[in-house]
mmCIF file of N, CA and C in Angstrom:
data_model
loop_
_atom_site.group_PDB
_atom_site.id
_atom_site.type_symbol
_atom_site.label_atom_id
_atom_site.label_comp_id
_atom_site.label_asym_id
_atom_site.label_seq_id
_atom_site.Cartn_x
_atom_site.Cartn_y
_atom_site.Cartn_z
ATOM 1 N N UNK A 226 -71.929 113.560 52.090
ATOM 2 C CA UNK A 226 -70.752 113.986 52.793
ATOM 3 C C UNK A 226 -70.159 115.173 52.048
ATOM 4 N N UNK A 227 -69.823 116.208 52.778
ATOM 5 C CA UNK A 227 -69.289 117.433 52.193
ATOM 6 C C UNK A 227 -67.882 117.665 52.725
ATOM 7 N N UNK A 228 -67.026 118.204 51.872
ATOM 8 C CA UNK A 228 -65.657 118.525 52.249
ATOM 9 C C UNK A 228 -65.405 120.010 52.070
ATOM 10 N N UNK A 229 -64.565 120.548 52.939
ATOM 11 C CA UNK A 229 -64.147 121.945 52.767
ATOM 12 C C UNK A 229 -63.093 122.011 51.653
ATOM 13 N N UNK A 230 -62.788 123.220 51.210
ATOM 14 C CA UNK A 230 -61.764 123.381 50.172
ATOM 15 C C UNK A 230 -60.413 122.861 50.655
ATOM 16 N N UNK A 231 -60.112 123.099 51.918
ATOM 17 C CA UNK A 231 -58.838 122.640 52.473
ATOM 18 C C UNK A 231 -58.747 121.116 52.493
ATOM 19 N N UNK A 232 -59.854 120.469 52.856
ATOM 20 C CA UNK A 232 -59.868 119.020 52.882
ATOM 21 C C UNK A 232 -59.742 118.441 51.472
ATOM 22 N N UNK A 233 -60.422 119.060 50.499
ATOM 23 C CA UNK A 233 -60.322 118.612 49.119
ATOM 24 C C UNK A 233 -58.909 118.783 48.576
ATOM 25 N N UNK A 234 -58.276 119.892 48.934
ATOM 26 C CA UNK A 234 -56.887 120.126 48.491
ATOM 27 C C UNK A 234 -55.946 119.102 49.098
ATOM 28 N N UNK A 235 -56.154 118.792 50.374
ATOM 29 C CA UNK A 235 -55.332 117.769 51.044
ATOM 30 C C UNK A 235 -55.520 116.412 50.389
ATOM 31 N N UNK A 236 -56.739 116.042 50.043
ATOM 32 C CA UNK A 236 -57.010 114.772 49.371
ATOM 33 C C UNK A 236 -56.373 114.749 47.982
ATOM 34 N N UNK A 237 -56.418 115.869 47.260
ATOM 35 C CA UNK A 237 -55.823 115.964 45.935
ATOM 36 C C UNK A 237 -54.306 115.732 46.025
ATOM 37 N N UNK A 238 -53.651 116.370 46.985
ATOM 38 C CA UNK A 238 -52.220 116.242 47.159
ATOM 39 C C UNK A 238 -51.852 114.791 47.518
ATOM 40 N N UNK A 239 -52.624 114.201 48.429
ATOM 41 C CA UNK A 239 -52.372 112.794 48.786
ATOM 42 C C UNK A 239 -52.530 111.872 47.577
ATOM 43 N N UNK A 240 -53.541 112.133 46.761
ATOM 44 C CA UNK A 240 -53.757 111.337 45.566
ATOM 45 C C UNK A 240 -52.616 111.443 44.579
ATOM 46 N N UNK A 241 -52.118 112.670 44.382
ATOM 47 C CA UNK A 241 -50.988 112.890 43.472
ATOM 48 C C UNK A 241 -49.722 112.192 43.979
ATOM 49 N N UNK A 242 -49.475 112.267 45.290
ATOM 50 C CA UNK A 242 -48.311 111.607 45.863
ATOM 51 C C UNK A 242 -48.410 110.081 45.711
ATOM 52 N N UNK A 243 -49.607 109.556 45.932
ATOM 53 C CA UNK A 243 -49.821 108.117 45.786
ATOM 54 C C UNK A 243 -49.596 107.683 44.333
ATOM 55 N N UNK A 244 -50.118 108.470 43.394
ATOM 56 C CA UNK A 244 -49.949 108.154 41.984
ATOM 57 C C UNK A 244 -48.478 108.198 41.578
ATOM 58 N N UNK A 245 -47.754 109.190 42.071
ATOM 59 C CA UNK A 245 -46.324 109.328 41.744
ATOM 60 C C UNK A 245 -45.575 108.102 42.283
ATOM 61 N N UNK A 246 -45.873 107.695 43.505
ATOM 62 C CA UNK A 246 -45.211 106.529 44.094
ATOM 63 C C UNK A 246 -45.499 105.268 43.290
ATOM 64 N N UNK A 247 -46.765 105.054 42.922
ATOM 65 C CA UNK A 247 -47.132 103.866 42.144
ATOM 66 C C UNK A 247 -46.505 103.879 40.776
ATOM 67 N N UNK A 248 -46.385 105.055 40.147
ATOM 68 C CA UNK A 248 -45.769 105.153 38.842
ATOM 69 C C UNK A 248 -44.281 104.793 38.926
ATOM 70 N N UNK A 249 -43.595 105.273 39.969
ATOM 71 C CA UNK A 249 -42.175 104.949 40.151
ATOM 72 C C UNK A 249 -42.007 103.451 40.415
ATOM 73 N N UNK A 250 -42.886 102.845 41.209
ATOM 74 C CA UNK A 250 -42.810 101.415 41.481
ATOM 75 C C UNK A 250 -43.021 100.599 40.217
ATOM 76 N N UNK A 251 -43.916 101.070 39.337
ATOM 77 C CA UNK A 251 -44.223 100.330 38.105
ATOM 78 C C UNK A 251 -43.030 100.303 37.173
ATOM 79 N N UNK A 252 -42.139 101.266 37.264
ATOM 80 C CA UNK A 252 -40.944 101.283 36.420
ATOM 81 C C UNK A 252 -40.007 100.152 36.818
ATOM 82 N N UNK A 253 -40.066 99.738 38.066
ATOM 83 C CA UNK A 253 -39.224 98.673 38.552
ATOM 84 C C UNK A 253 -37.847 99.146 38.957
ATOM 85 N N UNK A 254 -37.035 98.200 39.341
ATOM 86 C CA UNK A 254 -35.675 98.480 39.800
ATOM 87 C C UNK A 254 -34.712 97.528 39.132
ATOM 88 N N UNK A 255 -33.446 97.891 39.151
ATOM 89 C CA UNK A 255 -32.407 96.999 38.648
ATOM 90 C C UNK A 255 -31.873 96.201 39.831
ATOM 91 N N UNK A 256 -31.496 94.941 39.556
ATOM 92 C CA UNK A 256 -31.019 94.046 40.604
ATOM 93 C C UNK A 256 -29.737 93.367 40.171
ATOM 94 N N UNK A 257 -28.968 92.977 41.176
ATOM 95 C CA UNK A 257 -27.761 92.174 40.962
ATOM 96 C C UNK A 257 -27.907 90.895 41.751
ATOM 97 N N UNK A 258 -27.408 89.791 41.218
ATOM 98 C CA UNK A 258 -27.501 88.500 41.889
ATOM 99 C C UNK A 258 -26.496 88.430 43.028
ATOM 100 N N UNK A 259 -26.561 87.356 43.782
ATOM 101 C CA UNK A 259 -25.629 87.147 44.880
ATOM 102 C C UNK A 259 -24.203 87.050 44.357
ATOM 103 N N UNK A 260 -24.028 86.642 43.106
ATOM 104 C CA UNK A 260 -22.705 86.538 42.506
ATOM 105 C C UNK A 260 -22.209 87.908 42.010
ATOM 106 N N UNK A 261 -23.029 88.948 42.141
ATOM 107 C CA UNK A 261 -22.630 90.288 41.753
ATOM 108 C C UNK A 261 -22.923 90.631 40.286
ATOM 109 N N UNK A 262 -23.584 89.748 39.574
ATOM 110 C CA UNK A 262 -23.908 90.003 38.169
ATOM 111 C C UNK A 262 -25.246 90.714 38.057
ATOM 112 N N UNK A 263 -25.326 91.663 37.124
ATOM 113 C CA UNK A 263 -26.600 92.355 36.913
ATOM 114 C C UNK A 263 -27.578 91.377 36.271
ATOM 115 N N UNK A 264 -28.808 91.427 36.748
ATOM 116 C CA UNK A 264 -29.841 90.515 36.248
ATOM 117 C C UNK A 264 -30.580 91.193 35.088
ATOM 118 N N UNK A 265 -30.724 90.445 34.003
ATOM 119 C CA UNK A 265 -31.499 90.903 32.841
ATOM 120 C C UNK A 265 -32.551 89.868 32.537
ATOM 121 N N UNK A 266 -33.627 90.290 31.895
ATOM 122 C CA UNK A 266 -34.712 89.386 31.536
ATOM 123 C C UNK A 266 -34.212 88.405 30.487
ATOM 124 N N UNK A 267 -34.470 87.147 30.697
ATOM 125 C CA UNK A 267 -34.055 86.114 29.759
ATOM 126 C C UNK A 267 -34.861 86.164 28.462
ATOM 127 N N UNK A 268 -36.016 86.786 28.489
ATOM 128 C CA UNK A 268 -36.885 86.817 27.322
ATOM 129 C C UNK A 268 -36.668 88.062 26.465
ATOM 130 N N UNK A 269 -36.707 89.245 27.112
ATOM 131 C CA UNK A 269 -36.664 90.485 26.325
ATOM 132 C C UNK A 269 -35.420 91.343 26.610
ATOM 133 N N UNK A 270 -34.543 90.902 27.502
ATOM 134 C CA UNK A 270 -33.302 91.610 27.856
ATOM 135 C C UNK A 270 -33.502 92.890 28.626
ATOM 136 N N UNK A 271 -34.709 93.121 29.162
ATOM 137 C CA UNK A 271 -34.982 94.288 29.990
ATOM 138 C C UNK A 271 -34.182 94.172 31.294
ATOM 139 N N UNK A 272 -33.915 95.305 31.954
ATOM 140 C CA UNK A 272 -33.134 95.316 33.185
ATOM 141 C C UNK A 272 -33.920 95.799 34.401
ATOM 142 N N UNK A 273 -35.233 95.994 34.248
ATOM 143 C CA UNK A 273 -36.055 96.515 35.360
ATOM 144 C C UNK A 273 -37.106 95.479 35.772
ATOM 145 N N UNK A 274 -37.176 95.245 37.092
ATOM 146 C CA UNK A 274 -38.032 94.194 37.641
ATOM 147 C C UNK A 274 -38.790 94.697 38.859
ATOM 148 N N UNK A 275 -39.887 93.994 39.139
ATOM 149 C CA UNK A 275 -40.615 94.173 40.394
ATOM 150 C C UNK A 275 -40.291 92.961 41.258
ATOM 151 N N UNK A 276 -39.861 93.195 42.490
ATOM 152 C CA UNK A 276 -39.451 92.126 43.392
ATOM 153 C C UNK A 276 -40.630 91.562 44.161
ATOM 154 N N UNK A 277 -40.656 90.262 44.332
ATOM 155 C CA UNK A 277 -41.690 89.589 45.107
ATOM 156 C C UNK A 277 -41.104 88.361 45.776
ATOM 157 N N UNK A 278 -41.968 87.579 46.393
ATOM 158 C CA UNK A 278 -41.498 86.327 47.014
ATOM 159 C C UNK A 278 -42.555 85.254 46.814
ATOM 160 N N UNK A 279 -42.105 84.016 46.857
ATOM 161 C CA UNK A 279 -43.011 82.880 46.681
ATOM 162 C C UNK A 279 -42.593 81.764 47.642
ATOM 163 N N UNK A 280 -43.558 81.053 48.141
ATOM 164 C CA UNK A 280 -43.307 79.945 49.042
ATOM 165 C C UNK A 280 -43.022 78.673 48.247
ATOM 166 N N UNK A 281 -42.014 77.935 48.631
ATOM 167 C CA UNK A 281 -41.626 76.688 47.985
ATOM 168 C C UNK A 281 -42.230 75.529 48.790
ATOM 169 N N UNK A 282 -43.451 75.182 48.492
ATOM 170 C CA UNK A 282 -44.181 74.172 49.264
ATOM 171 C C UNK A 282 -43.619 72.773 49.035
ATOM 172 N N UNK A 283 -43.704 71.954 50.072
ATOM 173 C CA UNK A 283 -43.364 70.535 49.991
ATOM 174 C C UNK A 283 -44.579 69.744 50.405
ATOM 175 N N UNK A 284 -44.677 68.526 49.887
ATOM 176 C CA UNK A 284 -45.845 67.691 50.221
ATOM 177 C C UNK A 284 -45.946 67.396 51.719
ATOM 178 N N UNK A 285 -44.825 67.081 52.331
ATOM 179 C CA UNK A 285 -44.832 66.696 53.730
ATOM 180 C C UNK A 285 -45.345 67.799 54.657
ATOM 181 N N UNK A 286 -44.781 68.983 54.518
ATOM 182 C CA UNK A 286 -45.203 70.075 55.389
ATOM 183 C C UNK A 286 -46.616 70.552 55.051
ATOM 184 N N UNK A 287 -47.010 70.457 53.779
ATOM 185 C CA UNK A 287 -48.381 70.810 53.416
ATOM 186 C C UNK A 287 -49.354 69.815 54.030
ATOM 187 N N UNK A 288 -49.003 68.534 54.036
ATOM 188 C CA UNK A 288 -49.868 67.514 54.618
ATOM 189 C C UNK A 288 -50.143 67.799 56.090
ATOM 190 N N UNK A 289 -49.123 68.273 56.814
ATOM 191 C CA UNK A 289 -49.284 68.557 58.251
ATOM 192 C C UNK A 289 -49.695 70.020 58.478
ATOM 193 N N UNK A 290 -50.093 70.740 57.425
ATOM 194 C CA UNK A 290 -50.536 72.118 57.512
ATOM 195 C C UNK A 290 -49.462 73.015 58.127
ATOM 196 N N UNK A 291 -48.213 72.777 57.721
ATOM 197 C CA UNK A 291 -47.076 73.553 58.209
ATOM 198 C C UNK A 291 -46.381 74.259 57.046
ATOM 199 N N UNK A 292 -47.154 74.778 56.127
ATOM 200 C CA UNK A 292 -46.579 75.429 54.952
ATOM 201 C C UNK A 292 -45.641 76.581 55.325
ATOM 202 N N UNK A 293 -45.912 77.227 56.410
ATOM 203 C CA UNK A 293 -45.097 78.375 56.812
ATOM 204 C C UNK A 293 -43.662 77.998 57.123
ATOM 205 N N UNK A 294 -43.390 76.705 57.328
ATOM 206 C CA UNK A 294 -42.031 76.238 57.589
ATOM 207 C C UNK A 294 -41.220 76.041 56.296
ATOM 208 N N UNK A 295 -41.869 76.060 55.166
ATOM 209 C CA UNK A 295 -41.167 75.874 53.895
ATOM 210 C C UNK A 295 -40.267 77.050 53.578
ATOM 211 N N UNK A 296 -39.258 76.781 52.752
ATOM 212 C CA UNK A 296 -38.395 77.855 52.289
ATOM 213 C C UNK A 296 -39.148 78.766 51.336
ATOM 214 N N UNK A 297 -38.592 79.935 51.082
ATOM 215 C CA UNK A 297 -39.207 80.838 50.119
ATOM 216 C C UNK A 297 -38.172 81.223 49.068
ATOM 217 N N UNK A 298 -38.630 81.745 47.963
ATOM 218 C CA UNK A 298 -37.764 82.179 46.881
ATOM 219 C C UNK A 298 -38.086 83.634 46.559
ATOM 220 N N UNK A 299 -37.105 84.320 46.011
ATOM 221 C CA UNK A 299 -37.301 85.689 45.561
ATOM 222 C C UNK A 299 -37.698 85.619 44.087
ATOM 223 N N UNK A 300 -38.751 86.375 43.731
ATOM 224 C CA UNK A 300 -39.163 86.425 42.337
ATOM 225 C C UNK A 300 -38.928 87.835 41.808
ATOM 226 N N UNK A 301 -38.486 87.914 40.552
ATOM 227 C CA UNK A 301 -38.344 89.163 39.876
ATOM 228 C C UNK A 301 -39.178 89.109 38.613
ATOM 229 N N UNK A 302 -40.178 89.984 38.518
ATOM 230 C CA UNK A 302 -41.061 90.033 37.357
ATOM 231 C C UNK A 302 -40.629 91.187 36.470
ATOM 232 N N UNK A 303 -40.363 90.883 35.211
ATOM 233 C CA UNK A 303 -39.934 91.881 34.235
ATOM 234 C C UNK A 303 -41.050 92.906 34.039
ATOM 235 N N UNK A 304 -40.684 94.183 34.050
ATOM 236 C CA UNK A 304 -41.686 95.240 33.880
ATOM 237 C C UNK A 304 -42.103 95.396 32.424
ATOM 238 N N UNK A 305 -41.331 94.851 31.498
ATOM 239 C CA UNK A 305 -41.686 94.972 30.080
ATOM 240 C C UNK A 305 -42.573 93.816 29.603
ATOM 241 N N UNK A 306 -42.123 92.573 29.834
ATOM 242 C CA UNK A 306 -42.848 91.433 29.269
ATOM 243 C C UNK A 306 -43.544 90.565 30.315
ATOM 244 N N UNK A 307 -43.212 90.737 31.608
ATOM 245 C CA UNK A 307 -43.864 89.980 32.661
ATOM 246 C C UNK A 307 -43.196 88.651 32.986
ATOM 247 N N UNK A 308 -42.110 88.310 32.311
ATOM 248 C CA UNK A 308 -41.419 87.051 32.585
ATOM 249 C C UNK A 308 -40.934 87.055 34.039
ATOM 250 N N UNK A 309 -41.117 85.946 34.738
ATOM 251 C CA UNK A 309 -40.735 85.867 36.161
ATOM 252 C C UNK A 309 -39.540 84.954 36.311
ATOM 253 N N UNK A 310 -38.524 85.470 36.996
ATOM 254 C CA UNK A 310 -37.330 84.680 37.314
ATOM 255 C C UNK A 310 -37.345 84.407 38.820
ATOM 256 N N UNK A 311 -36.895 83.213 39.209
ATOM 257 C CA UNK A 311 -36.891 82.791 40.603
ATOM 258 C C UNK A 311 -35.444 82.673 41.105
ATOM 259 N N UNK A 312 -35.220 83.115 42.344
ATOM 260 C CA UNK A 312 -33.891 83.041 42.946
ATOM 261 C C UNK A 312 -34.013 82.514 44.382
ATOM 262 N N UNK A 313 -33.174 81.553 44.724
ATOM 263 C CA UNK A 313 -33.176 81.042 46.092
ATOM 264 C C UNK A 313 -32.138 81.762 46.946
ATOM 265 N N UNK A 314 -31.218 82.449 46.311
ATOM 266 C CA UNK A 314 -30.250 83.269 47.024
ATOM 267 C C UNK A 314 -30.687 84.721 46.922
ATOM 268 N N UNK A 315 -30.201 85.540 47.832
ATOM 269 C CA UNK A 315 -30.609 86.946 47.886
ATOM 270 C C UNK A 315 -30.184 87.708 46.648
ATOM 271 N N UNK A 316 -30.999 88.642 46.211
ATOM 272 C CA UNK A 316 -30.631 89.564 45.145
ATOM 273 C C UNK A 316 -30.620 90.963 45.753
ATOM 274 N N UNK A 317 -29.763 91.810 45.224
ATOM 275 C CA UNK A 317 -29.606 93.152 45.760
ATOM 276 C C UNK A 317 -30.103 94.183 44.743
ATOM 277 N N UNK A 318 -30.857 95.121 45.236
ATOM 278 C CA UNK A 318 -31.336 96.208 44.375
ATOM 279 C C UNK A 318 -30.171 97.153 44.100
ATOM 280 N N UNK A 319 -30.012 97.530 42.839
ATOM 281 C CA UNK A 319 -28.955 98.472 42.461
ATOM 282 C C UNK A 319 -29.509 99.881 42.526
ATOM 283 N N UNK A 320 -28.677 100.804 42.877
ATOM 284 C CA UNK A 320 -29.078 102.221 42.986
ATOM 285 C C UNK A 320 -29.013 102.883 41.637
#
């Protein structure tokens, strides 16, 4: 497969943009809890996290193959040490 110079330049620019976006995401974000308090890592005191979610499975709904009905929790993974904190109430990203 051969590419023209223009196509190669377009691919290079897309790659750089993707790398920049991933690098910014890896830095993480600061968050505040539903109570309005800034969240810090309990282990290393870092203030930057990557946000995720996790399903809170129960035996009953799993038995009936209805896991999707279970509640979920918000997870914040520390970008420095990897410690994960779980929240059942919403957390807000700080600007």
